[in-house]
Short mmCIF file of C-alpha atoms and ligand atoms in Angstrom, two decimals:
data_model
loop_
_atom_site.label_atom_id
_atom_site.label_comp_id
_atom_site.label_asym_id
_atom_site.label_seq_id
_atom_site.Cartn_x
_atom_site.Cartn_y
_atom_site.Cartn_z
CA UNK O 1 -28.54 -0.42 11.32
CA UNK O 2 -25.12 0.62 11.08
CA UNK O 3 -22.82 2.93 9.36
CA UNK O 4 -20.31 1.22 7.08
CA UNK O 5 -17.77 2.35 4.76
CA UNK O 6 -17.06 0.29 1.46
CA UNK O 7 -14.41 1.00 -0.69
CA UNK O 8 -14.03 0.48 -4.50
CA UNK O 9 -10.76 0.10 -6.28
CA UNK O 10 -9.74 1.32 -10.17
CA UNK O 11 -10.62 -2.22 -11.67
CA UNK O 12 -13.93 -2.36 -9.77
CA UNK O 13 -14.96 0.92 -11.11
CA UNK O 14 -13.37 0.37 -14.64
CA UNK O 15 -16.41 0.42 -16.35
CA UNK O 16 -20.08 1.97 -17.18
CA UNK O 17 -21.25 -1.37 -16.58
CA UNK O 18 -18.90 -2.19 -13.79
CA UNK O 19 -19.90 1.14 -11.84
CA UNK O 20 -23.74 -0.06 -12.30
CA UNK O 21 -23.21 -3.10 -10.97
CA UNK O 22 -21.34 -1.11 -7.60
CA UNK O 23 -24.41 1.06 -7.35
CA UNK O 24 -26.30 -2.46 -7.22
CA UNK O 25 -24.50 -3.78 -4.47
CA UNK O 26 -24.14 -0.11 -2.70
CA UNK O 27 -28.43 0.11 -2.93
CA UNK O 28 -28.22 -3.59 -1.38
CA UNK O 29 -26.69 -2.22 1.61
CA UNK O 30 -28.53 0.91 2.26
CA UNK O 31 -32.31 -0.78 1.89
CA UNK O 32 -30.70 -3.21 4.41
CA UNK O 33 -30.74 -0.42 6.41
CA UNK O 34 -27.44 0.65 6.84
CA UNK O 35 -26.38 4.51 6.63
CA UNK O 36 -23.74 4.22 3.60
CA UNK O 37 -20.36 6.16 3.00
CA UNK O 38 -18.73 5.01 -0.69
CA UNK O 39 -15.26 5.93 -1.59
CA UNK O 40 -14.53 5.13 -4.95
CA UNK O 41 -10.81 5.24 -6.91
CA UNK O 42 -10.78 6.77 -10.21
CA UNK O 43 -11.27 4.12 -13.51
CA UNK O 44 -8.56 1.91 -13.96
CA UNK O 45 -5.74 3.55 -16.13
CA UNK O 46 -7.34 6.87 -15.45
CA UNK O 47 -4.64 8.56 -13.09
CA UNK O 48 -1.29 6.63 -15.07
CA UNK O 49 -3.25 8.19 -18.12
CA UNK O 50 -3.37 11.72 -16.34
CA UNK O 51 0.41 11.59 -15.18
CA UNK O 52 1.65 10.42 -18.41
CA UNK O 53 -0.35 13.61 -19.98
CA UNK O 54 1.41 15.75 -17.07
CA UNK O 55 4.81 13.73 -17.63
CA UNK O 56 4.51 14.79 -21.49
CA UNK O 57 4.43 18.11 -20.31
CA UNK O 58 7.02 18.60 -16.99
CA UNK O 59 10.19 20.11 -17.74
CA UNK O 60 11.43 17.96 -14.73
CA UNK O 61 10.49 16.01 -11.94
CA UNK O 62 10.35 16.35 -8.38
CA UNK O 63 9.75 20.33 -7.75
CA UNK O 64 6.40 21.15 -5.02
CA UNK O 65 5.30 23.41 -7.92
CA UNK O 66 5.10 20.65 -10.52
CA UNK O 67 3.44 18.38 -7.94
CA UNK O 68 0.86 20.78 -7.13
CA UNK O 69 -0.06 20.87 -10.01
CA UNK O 70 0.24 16.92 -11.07
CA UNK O 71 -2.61 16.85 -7.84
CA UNK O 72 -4.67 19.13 -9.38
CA UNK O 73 -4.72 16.72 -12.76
CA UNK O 74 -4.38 13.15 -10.77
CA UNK O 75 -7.43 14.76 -8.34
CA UNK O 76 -10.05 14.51 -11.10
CA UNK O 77 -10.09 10.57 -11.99
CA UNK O 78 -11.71 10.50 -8.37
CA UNK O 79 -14.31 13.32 -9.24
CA UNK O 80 -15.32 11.35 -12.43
CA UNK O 81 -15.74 8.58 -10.39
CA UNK O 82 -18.10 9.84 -7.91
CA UNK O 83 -20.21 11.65 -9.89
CA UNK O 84 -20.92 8.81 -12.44
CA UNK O 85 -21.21 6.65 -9.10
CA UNK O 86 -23.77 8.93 -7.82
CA UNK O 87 -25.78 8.62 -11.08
CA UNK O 88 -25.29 5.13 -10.80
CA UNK O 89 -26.91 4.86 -6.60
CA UNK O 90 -29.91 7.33 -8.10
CA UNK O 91 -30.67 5.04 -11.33
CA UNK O 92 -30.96 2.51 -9.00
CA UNK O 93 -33.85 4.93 -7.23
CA UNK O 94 -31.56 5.39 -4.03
CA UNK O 95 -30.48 9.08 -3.29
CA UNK O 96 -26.94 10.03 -3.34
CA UNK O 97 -24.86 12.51 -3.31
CA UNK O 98 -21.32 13.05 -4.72
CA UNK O 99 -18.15 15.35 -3.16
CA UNK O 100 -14.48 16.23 -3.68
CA UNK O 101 -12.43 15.94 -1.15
CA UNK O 102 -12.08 19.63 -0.39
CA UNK O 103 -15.96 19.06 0.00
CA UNK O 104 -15.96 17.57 2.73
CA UNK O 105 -13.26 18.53 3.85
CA UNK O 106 -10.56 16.09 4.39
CA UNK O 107 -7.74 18.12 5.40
CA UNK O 108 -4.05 17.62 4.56
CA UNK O 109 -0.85 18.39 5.10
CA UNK O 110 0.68 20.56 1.74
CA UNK O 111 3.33 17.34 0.78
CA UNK O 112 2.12 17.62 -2.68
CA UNK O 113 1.82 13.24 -3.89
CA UNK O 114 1.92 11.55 -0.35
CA UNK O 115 -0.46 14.41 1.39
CA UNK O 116 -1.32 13.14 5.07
CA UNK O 117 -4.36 13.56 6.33
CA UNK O 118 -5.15 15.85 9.79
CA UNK O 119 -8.28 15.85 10.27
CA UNK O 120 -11.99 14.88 8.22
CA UNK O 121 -14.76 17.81 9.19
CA UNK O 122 -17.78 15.13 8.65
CA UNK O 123 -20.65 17.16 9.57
CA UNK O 124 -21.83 18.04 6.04
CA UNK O 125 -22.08 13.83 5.57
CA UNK O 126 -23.52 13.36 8.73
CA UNK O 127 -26.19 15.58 7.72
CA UNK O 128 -27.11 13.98 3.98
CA UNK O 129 -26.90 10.33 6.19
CA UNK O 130 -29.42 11.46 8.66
CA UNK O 131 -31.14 12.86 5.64
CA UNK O 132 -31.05 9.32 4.18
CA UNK O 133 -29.13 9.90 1.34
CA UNK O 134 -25.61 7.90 0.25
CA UNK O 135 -22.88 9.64 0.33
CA UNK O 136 -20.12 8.65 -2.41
CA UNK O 137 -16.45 10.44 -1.49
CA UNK O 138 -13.77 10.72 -4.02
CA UNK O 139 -10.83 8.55 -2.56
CA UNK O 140 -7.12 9.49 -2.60
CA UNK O 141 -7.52 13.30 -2.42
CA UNK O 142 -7.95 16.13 -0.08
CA UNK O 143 -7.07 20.25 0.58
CA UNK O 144 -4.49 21.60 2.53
CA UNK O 145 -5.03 25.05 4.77
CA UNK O 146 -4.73 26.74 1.72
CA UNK O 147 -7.73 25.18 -0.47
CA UNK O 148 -4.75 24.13 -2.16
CA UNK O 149 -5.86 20.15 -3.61
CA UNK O 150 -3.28 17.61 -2.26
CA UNK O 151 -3.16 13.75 -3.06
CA UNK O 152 -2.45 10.95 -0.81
CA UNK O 153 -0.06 9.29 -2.81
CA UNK O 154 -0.65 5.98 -5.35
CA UNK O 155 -3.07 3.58 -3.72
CA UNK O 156 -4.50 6.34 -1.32
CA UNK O 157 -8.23 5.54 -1.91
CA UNK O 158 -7.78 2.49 0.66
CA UNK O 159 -6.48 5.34 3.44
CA UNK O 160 -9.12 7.81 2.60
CA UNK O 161 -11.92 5.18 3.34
CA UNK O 162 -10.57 4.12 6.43
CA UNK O 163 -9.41 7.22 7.60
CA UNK O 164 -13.15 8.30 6.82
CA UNK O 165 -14.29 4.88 8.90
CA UNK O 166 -12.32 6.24 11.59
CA UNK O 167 -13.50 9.34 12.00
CA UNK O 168 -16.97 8.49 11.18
CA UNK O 169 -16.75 5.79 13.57
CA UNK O 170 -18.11 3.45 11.35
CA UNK O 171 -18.87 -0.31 12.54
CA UNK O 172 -16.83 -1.25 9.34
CA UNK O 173 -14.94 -0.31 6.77
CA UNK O 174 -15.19 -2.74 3.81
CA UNK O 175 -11.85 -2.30 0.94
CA UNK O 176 -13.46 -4.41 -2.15
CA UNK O 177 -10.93 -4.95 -5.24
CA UNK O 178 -10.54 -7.26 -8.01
CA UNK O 179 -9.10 -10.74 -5.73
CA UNK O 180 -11.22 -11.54 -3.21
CA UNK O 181 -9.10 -11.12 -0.45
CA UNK O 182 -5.49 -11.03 1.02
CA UNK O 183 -3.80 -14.30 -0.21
CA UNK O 184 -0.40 -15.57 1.06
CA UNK O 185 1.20 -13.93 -2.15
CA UNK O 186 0.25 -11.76 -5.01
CA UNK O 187 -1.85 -14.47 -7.04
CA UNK O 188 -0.54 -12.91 -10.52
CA UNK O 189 2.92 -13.97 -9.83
CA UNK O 190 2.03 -17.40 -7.45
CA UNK O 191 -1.47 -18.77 -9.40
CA UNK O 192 -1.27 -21.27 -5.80
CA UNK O 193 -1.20 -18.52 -3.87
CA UNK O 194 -3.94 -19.14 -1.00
CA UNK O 195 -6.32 -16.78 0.67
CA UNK O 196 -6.00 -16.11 4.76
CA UNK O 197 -9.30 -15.95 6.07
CA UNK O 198 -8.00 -13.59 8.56
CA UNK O 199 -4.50 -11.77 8.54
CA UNK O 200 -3.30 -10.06 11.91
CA UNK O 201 -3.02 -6.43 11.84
CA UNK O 202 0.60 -6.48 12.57
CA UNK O 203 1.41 -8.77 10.13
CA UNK O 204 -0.77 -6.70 6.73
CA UNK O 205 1.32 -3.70 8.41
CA UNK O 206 4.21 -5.39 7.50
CA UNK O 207 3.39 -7.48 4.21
CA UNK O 208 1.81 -3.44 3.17
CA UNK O 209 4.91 -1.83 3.87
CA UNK O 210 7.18 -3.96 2.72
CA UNK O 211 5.37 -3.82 -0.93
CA UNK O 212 2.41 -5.80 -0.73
CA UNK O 213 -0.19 -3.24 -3.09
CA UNK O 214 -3.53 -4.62 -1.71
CA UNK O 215 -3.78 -2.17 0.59
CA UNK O 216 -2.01 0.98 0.92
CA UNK O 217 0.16 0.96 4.06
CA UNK O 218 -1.13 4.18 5.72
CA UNK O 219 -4.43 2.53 5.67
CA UNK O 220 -3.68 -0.59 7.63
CA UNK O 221 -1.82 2.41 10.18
CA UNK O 222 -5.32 3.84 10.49
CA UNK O 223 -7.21 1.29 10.93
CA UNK O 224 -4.40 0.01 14.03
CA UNK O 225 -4.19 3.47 15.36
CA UNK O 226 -8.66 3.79 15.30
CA UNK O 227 -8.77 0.26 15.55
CA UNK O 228 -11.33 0.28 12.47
CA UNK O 229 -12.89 -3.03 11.81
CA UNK O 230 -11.43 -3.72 7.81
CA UNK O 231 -11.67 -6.09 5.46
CA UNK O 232 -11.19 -6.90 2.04
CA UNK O 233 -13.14 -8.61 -0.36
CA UNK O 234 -14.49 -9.16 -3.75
CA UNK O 235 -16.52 -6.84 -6.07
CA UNK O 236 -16.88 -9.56 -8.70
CA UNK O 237 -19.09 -11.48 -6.31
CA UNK O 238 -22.78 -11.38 -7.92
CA UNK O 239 -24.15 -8.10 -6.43
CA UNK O 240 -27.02 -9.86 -5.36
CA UNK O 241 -25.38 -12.05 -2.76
CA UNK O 242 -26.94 -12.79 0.54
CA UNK O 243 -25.60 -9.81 2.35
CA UNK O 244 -24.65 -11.78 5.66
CA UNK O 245 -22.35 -14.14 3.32
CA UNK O 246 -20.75 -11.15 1.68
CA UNK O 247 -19.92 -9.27 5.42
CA UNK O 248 -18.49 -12.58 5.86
CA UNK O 249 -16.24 -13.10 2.71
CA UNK O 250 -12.76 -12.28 2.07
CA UNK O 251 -9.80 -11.50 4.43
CA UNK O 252 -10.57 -9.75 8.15
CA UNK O 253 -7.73 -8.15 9.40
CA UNK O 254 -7.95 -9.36 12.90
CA UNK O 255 -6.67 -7.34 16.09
CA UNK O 256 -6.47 -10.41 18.03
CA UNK O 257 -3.72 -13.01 17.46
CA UNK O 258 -4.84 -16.25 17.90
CA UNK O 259 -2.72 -19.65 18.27
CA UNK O 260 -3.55 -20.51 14.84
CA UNK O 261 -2.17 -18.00 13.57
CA UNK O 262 0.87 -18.36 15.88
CA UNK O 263 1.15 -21.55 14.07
CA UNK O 264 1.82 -20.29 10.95
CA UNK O 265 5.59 -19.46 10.87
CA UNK O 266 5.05 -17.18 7.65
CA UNK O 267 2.04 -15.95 6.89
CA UNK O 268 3.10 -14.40 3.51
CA UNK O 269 5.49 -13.28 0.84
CA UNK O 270 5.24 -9.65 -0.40
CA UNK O 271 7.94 -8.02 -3.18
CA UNK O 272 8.85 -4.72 -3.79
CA UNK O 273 10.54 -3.43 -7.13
CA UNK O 274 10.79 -0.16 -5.99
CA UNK O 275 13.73 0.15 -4.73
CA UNK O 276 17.36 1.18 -5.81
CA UNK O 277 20.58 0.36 -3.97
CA UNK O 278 23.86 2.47 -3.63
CA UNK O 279 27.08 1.60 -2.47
CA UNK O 280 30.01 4.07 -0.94
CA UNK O 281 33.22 1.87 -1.51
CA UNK O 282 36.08 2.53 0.51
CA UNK O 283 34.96 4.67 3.16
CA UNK O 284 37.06 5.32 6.17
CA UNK O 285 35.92 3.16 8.86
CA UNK O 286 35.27 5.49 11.99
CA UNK O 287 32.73 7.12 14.23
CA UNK O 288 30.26 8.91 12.75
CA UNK O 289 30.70 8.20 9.17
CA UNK O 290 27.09 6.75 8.89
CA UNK O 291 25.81 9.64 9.92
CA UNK O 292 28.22 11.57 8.18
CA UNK O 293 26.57 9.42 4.77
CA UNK O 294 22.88 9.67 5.91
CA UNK O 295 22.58 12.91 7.67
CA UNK O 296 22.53 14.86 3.92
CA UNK O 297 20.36 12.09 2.06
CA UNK O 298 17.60 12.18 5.35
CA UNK O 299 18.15 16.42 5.29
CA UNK O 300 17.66 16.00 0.88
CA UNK O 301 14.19 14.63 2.10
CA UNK O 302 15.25 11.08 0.82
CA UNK O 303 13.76 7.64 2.59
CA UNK O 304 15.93 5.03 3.45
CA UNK O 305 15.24 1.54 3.51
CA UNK O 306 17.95 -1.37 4.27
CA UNK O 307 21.23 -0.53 5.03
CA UNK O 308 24.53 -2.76 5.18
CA UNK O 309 27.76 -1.88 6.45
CA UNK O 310 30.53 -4.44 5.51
CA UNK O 311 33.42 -5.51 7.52
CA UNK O 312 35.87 -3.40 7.64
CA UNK O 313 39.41 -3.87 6.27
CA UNK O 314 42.42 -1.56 6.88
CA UNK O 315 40.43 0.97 8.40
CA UNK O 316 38.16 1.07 4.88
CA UNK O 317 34.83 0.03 4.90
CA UNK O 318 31.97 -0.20 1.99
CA UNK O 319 28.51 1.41 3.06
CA UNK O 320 25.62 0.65 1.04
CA UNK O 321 21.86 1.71 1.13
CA UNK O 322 18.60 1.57 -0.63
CA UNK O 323 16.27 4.24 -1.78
CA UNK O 324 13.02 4.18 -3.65
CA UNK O 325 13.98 4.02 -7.34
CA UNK O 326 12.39 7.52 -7.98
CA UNK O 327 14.37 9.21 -5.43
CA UNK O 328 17.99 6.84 -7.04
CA UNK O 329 18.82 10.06 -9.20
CA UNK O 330 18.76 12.53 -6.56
CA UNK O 331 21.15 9.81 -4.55
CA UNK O 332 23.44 9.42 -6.49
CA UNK O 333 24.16 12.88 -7.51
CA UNK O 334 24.46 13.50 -4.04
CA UNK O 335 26.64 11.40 -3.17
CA UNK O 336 28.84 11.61 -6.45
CA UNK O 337 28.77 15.74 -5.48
CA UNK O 338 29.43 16.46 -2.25
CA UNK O 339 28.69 12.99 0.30
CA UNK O 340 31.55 11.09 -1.55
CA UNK O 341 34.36 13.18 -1.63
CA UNK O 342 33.27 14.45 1.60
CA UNK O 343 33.83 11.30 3.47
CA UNK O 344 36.62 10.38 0.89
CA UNK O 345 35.00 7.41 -0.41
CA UNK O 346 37.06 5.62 -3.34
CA UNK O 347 34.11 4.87 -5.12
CA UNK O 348 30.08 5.24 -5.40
CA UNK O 349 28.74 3.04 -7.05
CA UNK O 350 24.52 2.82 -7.89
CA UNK O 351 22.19 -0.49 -9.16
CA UNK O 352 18.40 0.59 -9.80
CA UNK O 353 17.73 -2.90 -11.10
CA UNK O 354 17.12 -4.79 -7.52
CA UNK O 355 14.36 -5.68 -5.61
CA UNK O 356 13.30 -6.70 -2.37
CA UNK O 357 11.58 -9.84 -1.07
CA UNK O 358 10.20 -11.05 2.18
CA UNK O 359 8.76 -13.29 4.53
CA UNK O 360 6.05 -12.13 6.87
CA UNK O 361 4.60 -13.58 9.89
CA UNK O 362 3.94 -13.60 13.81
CA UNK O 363 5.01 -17.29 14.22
CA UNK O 364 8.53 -16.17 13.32
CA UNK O 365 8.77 -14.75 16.78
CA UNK O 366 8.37 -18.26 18.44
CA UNK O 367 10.66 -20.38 15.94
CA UNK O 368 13.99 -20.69 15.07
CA UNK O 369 15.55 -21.64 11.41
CA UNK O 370 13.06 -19.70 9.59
CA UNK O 371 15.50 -17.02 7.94
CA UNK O 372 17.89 -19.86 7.40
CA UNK O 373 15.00 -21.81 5.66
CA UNK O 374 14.67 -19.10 3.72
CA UNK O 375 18.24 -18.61 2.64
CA UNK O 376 18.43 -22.27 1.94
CA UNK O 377 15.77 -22.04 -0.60
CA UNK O 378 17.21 -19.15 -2.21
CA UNK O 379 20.87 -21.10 -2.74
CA UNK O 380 19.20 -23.66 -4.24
CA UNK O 381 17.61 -21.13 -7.08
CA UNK O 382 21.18 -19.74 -7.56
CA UNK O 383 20.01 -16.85 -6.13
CA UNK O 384 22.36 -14.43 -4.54
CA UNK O 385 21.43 -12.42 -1.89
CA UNK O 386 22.31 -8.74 -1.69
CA UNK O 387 21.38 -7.08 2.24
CA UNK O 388 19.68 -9.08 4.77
CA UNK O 389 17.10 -6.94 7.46
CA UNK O 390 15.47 -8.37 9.86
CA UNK O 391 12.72 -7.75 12.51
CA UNK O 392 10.47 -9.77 14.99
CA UNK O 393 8.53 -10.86 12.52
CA UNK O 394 9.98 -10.60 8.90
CA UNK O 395 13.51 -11.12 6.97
CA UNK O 396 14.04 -9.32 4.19
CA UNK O 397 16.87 -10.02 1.19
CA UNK O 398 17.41 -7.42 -1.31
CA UNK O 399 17.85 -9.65 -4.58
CA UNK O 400 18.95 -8.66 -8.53
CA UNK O 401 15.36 -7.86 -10.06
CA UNK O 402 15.51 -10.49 -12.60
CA UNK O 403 15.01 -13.06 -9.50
CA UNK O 404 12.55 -11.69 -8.22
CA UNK O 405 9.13 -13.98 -9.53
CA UNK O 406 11.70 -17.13 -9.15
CA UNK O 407 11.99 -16.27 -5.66
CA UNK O 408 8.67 -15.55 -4.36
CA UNK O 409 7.94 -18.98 -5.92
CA UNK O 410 10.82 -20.52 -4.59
CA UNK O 411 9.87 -18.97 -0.93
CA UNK O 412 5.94 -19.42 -1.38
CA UNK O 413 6.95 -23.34 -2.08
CA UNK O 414 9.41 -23.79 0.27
CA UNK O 415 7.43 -22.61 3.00
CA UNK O 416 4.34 -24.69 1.72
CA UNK O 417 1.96 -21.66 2.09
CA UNK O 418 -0.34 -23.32 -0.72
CA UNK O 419 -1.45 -25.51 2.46
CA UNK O 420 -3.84 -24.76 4.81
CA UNK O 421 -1.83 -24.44 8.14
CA UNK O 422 -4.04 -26.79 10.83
P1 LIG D 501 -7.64 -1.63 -6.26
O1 LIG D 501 -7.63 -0.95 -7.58
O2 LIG D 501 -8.92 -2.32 -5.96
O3 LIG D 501 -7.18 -0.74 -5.16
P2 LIG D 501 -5.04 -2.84 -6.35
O4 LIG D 501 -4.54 -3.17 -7.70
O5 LIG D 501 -4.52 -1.62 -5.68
O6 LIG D 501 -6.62 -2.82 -6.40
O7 LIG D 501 -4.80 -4.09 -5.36
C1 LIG D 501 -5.28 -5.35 -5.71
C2 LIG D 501 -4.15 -6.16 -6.32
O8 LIG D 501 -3.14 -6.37 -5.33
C3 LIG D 501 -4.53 -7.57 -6.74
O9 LIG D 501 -5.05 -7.59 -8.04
C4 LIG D 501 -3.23 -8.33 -6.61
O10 LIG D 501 -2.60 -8.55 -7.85
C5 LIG D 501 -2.33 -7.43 -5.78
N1 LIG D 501 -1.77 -8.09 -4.60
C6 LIG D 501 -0.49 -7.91 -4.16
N2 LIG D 501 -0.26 -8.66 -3.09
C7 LIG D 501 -1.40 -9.30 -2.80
C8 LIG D 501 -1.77 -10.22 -1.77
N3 LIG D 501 -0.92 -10.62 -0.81
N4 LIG D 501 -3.05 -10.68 -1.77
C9 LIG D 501 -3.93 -10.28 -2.71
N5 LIG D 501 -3.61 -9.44 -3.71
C10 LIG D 501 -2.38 -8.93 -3.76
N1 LIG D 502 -6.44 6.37 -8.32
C1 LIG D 502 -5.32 6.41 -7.40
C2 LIG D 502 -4.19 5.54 -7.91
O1 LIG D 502 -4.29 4.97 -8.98
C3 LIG D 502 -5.72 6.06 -6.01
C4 LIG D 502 -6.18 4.63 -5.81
O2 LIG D 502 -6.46 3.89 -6.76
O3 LIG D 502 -6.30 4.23 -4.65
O4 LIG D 502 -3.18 5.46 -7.28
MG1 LIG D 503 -5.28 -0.12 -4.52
#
């Protein structure tokens, strides 16, 4: 007997039916034997419908007042979700028992949309699993020091059940969804897109935070920092399958790097659309002036992602940057209001429209010619590339948008990830 965790996503919880059929797998589990924890997302559609009430509504964006209260609103799809789960587990003649997450509580910090979480008080679910009941846990939501509700931003069931499996420590912490596991690719944009029987953790760290949606990236940080035993699998499997075939199923993300995985060079492709590049032409090119250009986007609260400096050419220099697209506003009228003339650029200049694409994987740190590979394939598309970043163990290329599905297939072929590496 063991306590385990299982996460269900949006699509897996879409429907009256679909939630039955989750209760049906959940009461699997628990007359197994196992003490149960569920933390369900809200329906599918259920928090974009919510915002885009809220977004009828906001006079603008951005404001911690306005996202307070777009928490309060985005917070319910969750609550719906575990109550009509917790119907669902006592239908099925198992008891259960549904909370918030101010319930619990999972305490957060107060950053209103991308809360973090300090600390889960677990003693009230201890106390229903000694009891023997289930205990279902809205996902994605918790309370700051003020009772004040707080969500973990889009995604954030994933970190809620594993930050749950970690302090719980659970034996595992299972993330079911609508694919059946990681694959080398997003199978909606590469149909030959092949799943990894095991992924290390470095390398999901990477392929999360670099845009990969399967899981959401604080999650995969948990489960590395509380080394929680995760997976992710299917909830489309027949509930009724042999329960040591479905522990078995879908992607492990492994701790241990093994030399087949080595042997991979890239273990996968992952795409982000997010993101917004600006450019600062004709900046004087001395020391300090990319500080004197980051310092007041970083103090404005704004994340950025790759930056290129070019070379420099009679003491001018052009100094561009991305941004995540919903933050490319607030960028650009900072630097077209004070950051510009500040530094004297000649020119800012902004493109929302690009994207970024890249190759992931721990054999890159034992081969040459990968990134050169991957450039290579990208010439032969037409493609132009934008910024280049690289690390140990990915390259990125920051791309025009409309390339983007051309050149995961382009990199997904070119790479021959359809194959099985033996
Ligand atoms: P859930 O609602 O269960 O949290 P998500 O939509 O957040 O599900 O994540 C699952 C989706 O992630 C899949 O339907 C798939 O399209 C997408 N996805 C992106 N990259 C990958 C990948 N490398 N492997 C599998 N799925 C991926
Ligand atoms: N329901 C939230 C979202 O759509 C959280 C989640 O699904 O994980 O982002
Ligand atoms: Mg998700």
């Amino acid at each position: 007997m063991a306590l385990i965790v299982h996460k269900y996503g949006g699509t897996s919880m879409g429907s009256t039916d679909r939630i039955r059929n989750v209760a049906k797998r959940v009461a699997k589990w628990a007359r197994a034997g196992h003490q149960m924890v569920v933390v369900p997302s809200a329906m599918s559609g259920e928090t974009n419908r919510l915002l885009g009430l809220a977004k009828e509504l906001a006079p603008s964006s951005g404001s911690a007042e306005l996202n307070r209260e777009l928490d309060m609103i985005a917070s319910t799809g969750e609550q719906v979700s575990v109550g009509l789960l917790a119907i669902a587990l006592q239908a099925e003649g198992i008891e259960a028992v549904s909370y918030t997450g101010w319930q619990v509580p999972l305490n957060t910090d107060s950053s209103y949309t991308k809360a973090r979480i300090e600390s889960i008080e677990d003693s009230r679910v201890r106390a229903d699993l000694a009891a023997g009941k289930v205990v279902v846990i809205a996902g994605f939501q918790g309370v700051d020091d003020e009772m004040n509700i707080t969500t973990l931003g889009r995604g954030g069931s994933d970190t809620s059940a594993v930050a749950i499996a970690a302090a719980m420590k659970a034996a595992e912490c299972l993330i079911y969804t609508d694919v059946d596991g990681v694959y080398t690719t997003d199978p909606r944009i590469v149909p030959e897109a092949r799943r990894l029987h095991t992924i290390s953790f470095e390398e999901m760290l990477e392929m999360a935070s670099l845009g990969s949606k399967i899981l959401q990236i604080r999650s995969v940080e948990f489960a590395g920092k509380y080394r929680v035993p995760l997976r992710v699998l299917s909830s489309f499997t027949p509930w009724d399958i042999d329960i040591e075939e479905e522990a078995k199923s879908g992607t492990l993300i492994s701790f241990e790097e093994d030399e087949k995985m080595e042997q991979a060079v890239v273990s996968g492709i992952a795409f982000n659309r997010d993101e917004a590049k600006v450019t600062l032409l004709g900046v004087p090119d001395k020391p300090g002036i990319a500080y004197q250009i980051l310092g007041p986007v970083a103090e404005a609260n704004i994340d950025i992602d790759v930056i290129i400096q070019n070379v420099s050419q009679e003491g001018k220099t052009d100094f561009s940057f991305t941004v995540h697209r919903n933050d490319y506003a607030r960028t650009m009228a900072l630097l077209e209001g004070t950051v510009g003339p500040a530094t004297q650029a000649a020119k800012v200049q902004g493109d929302p429209k690009i994207c970024k694409v890249s190759i992931v994987g721990i054999g890159m740190r034992s081969h040459v010619g990968v990134a050169s590979k991957m450039f290579r394939a990208l010439s032969e598309e037409g493609i132009n590339i934008q910024m280049i970043s690289t690390s140990e163990i990915k390259t990125s290329v920051v791309i025009d948008e409309k390339y983007m599905e051309l050149a995961v297939r382009a990199l997904h072929k070119a790479f021959e990830l359809e194959k099985d590496p033996v």
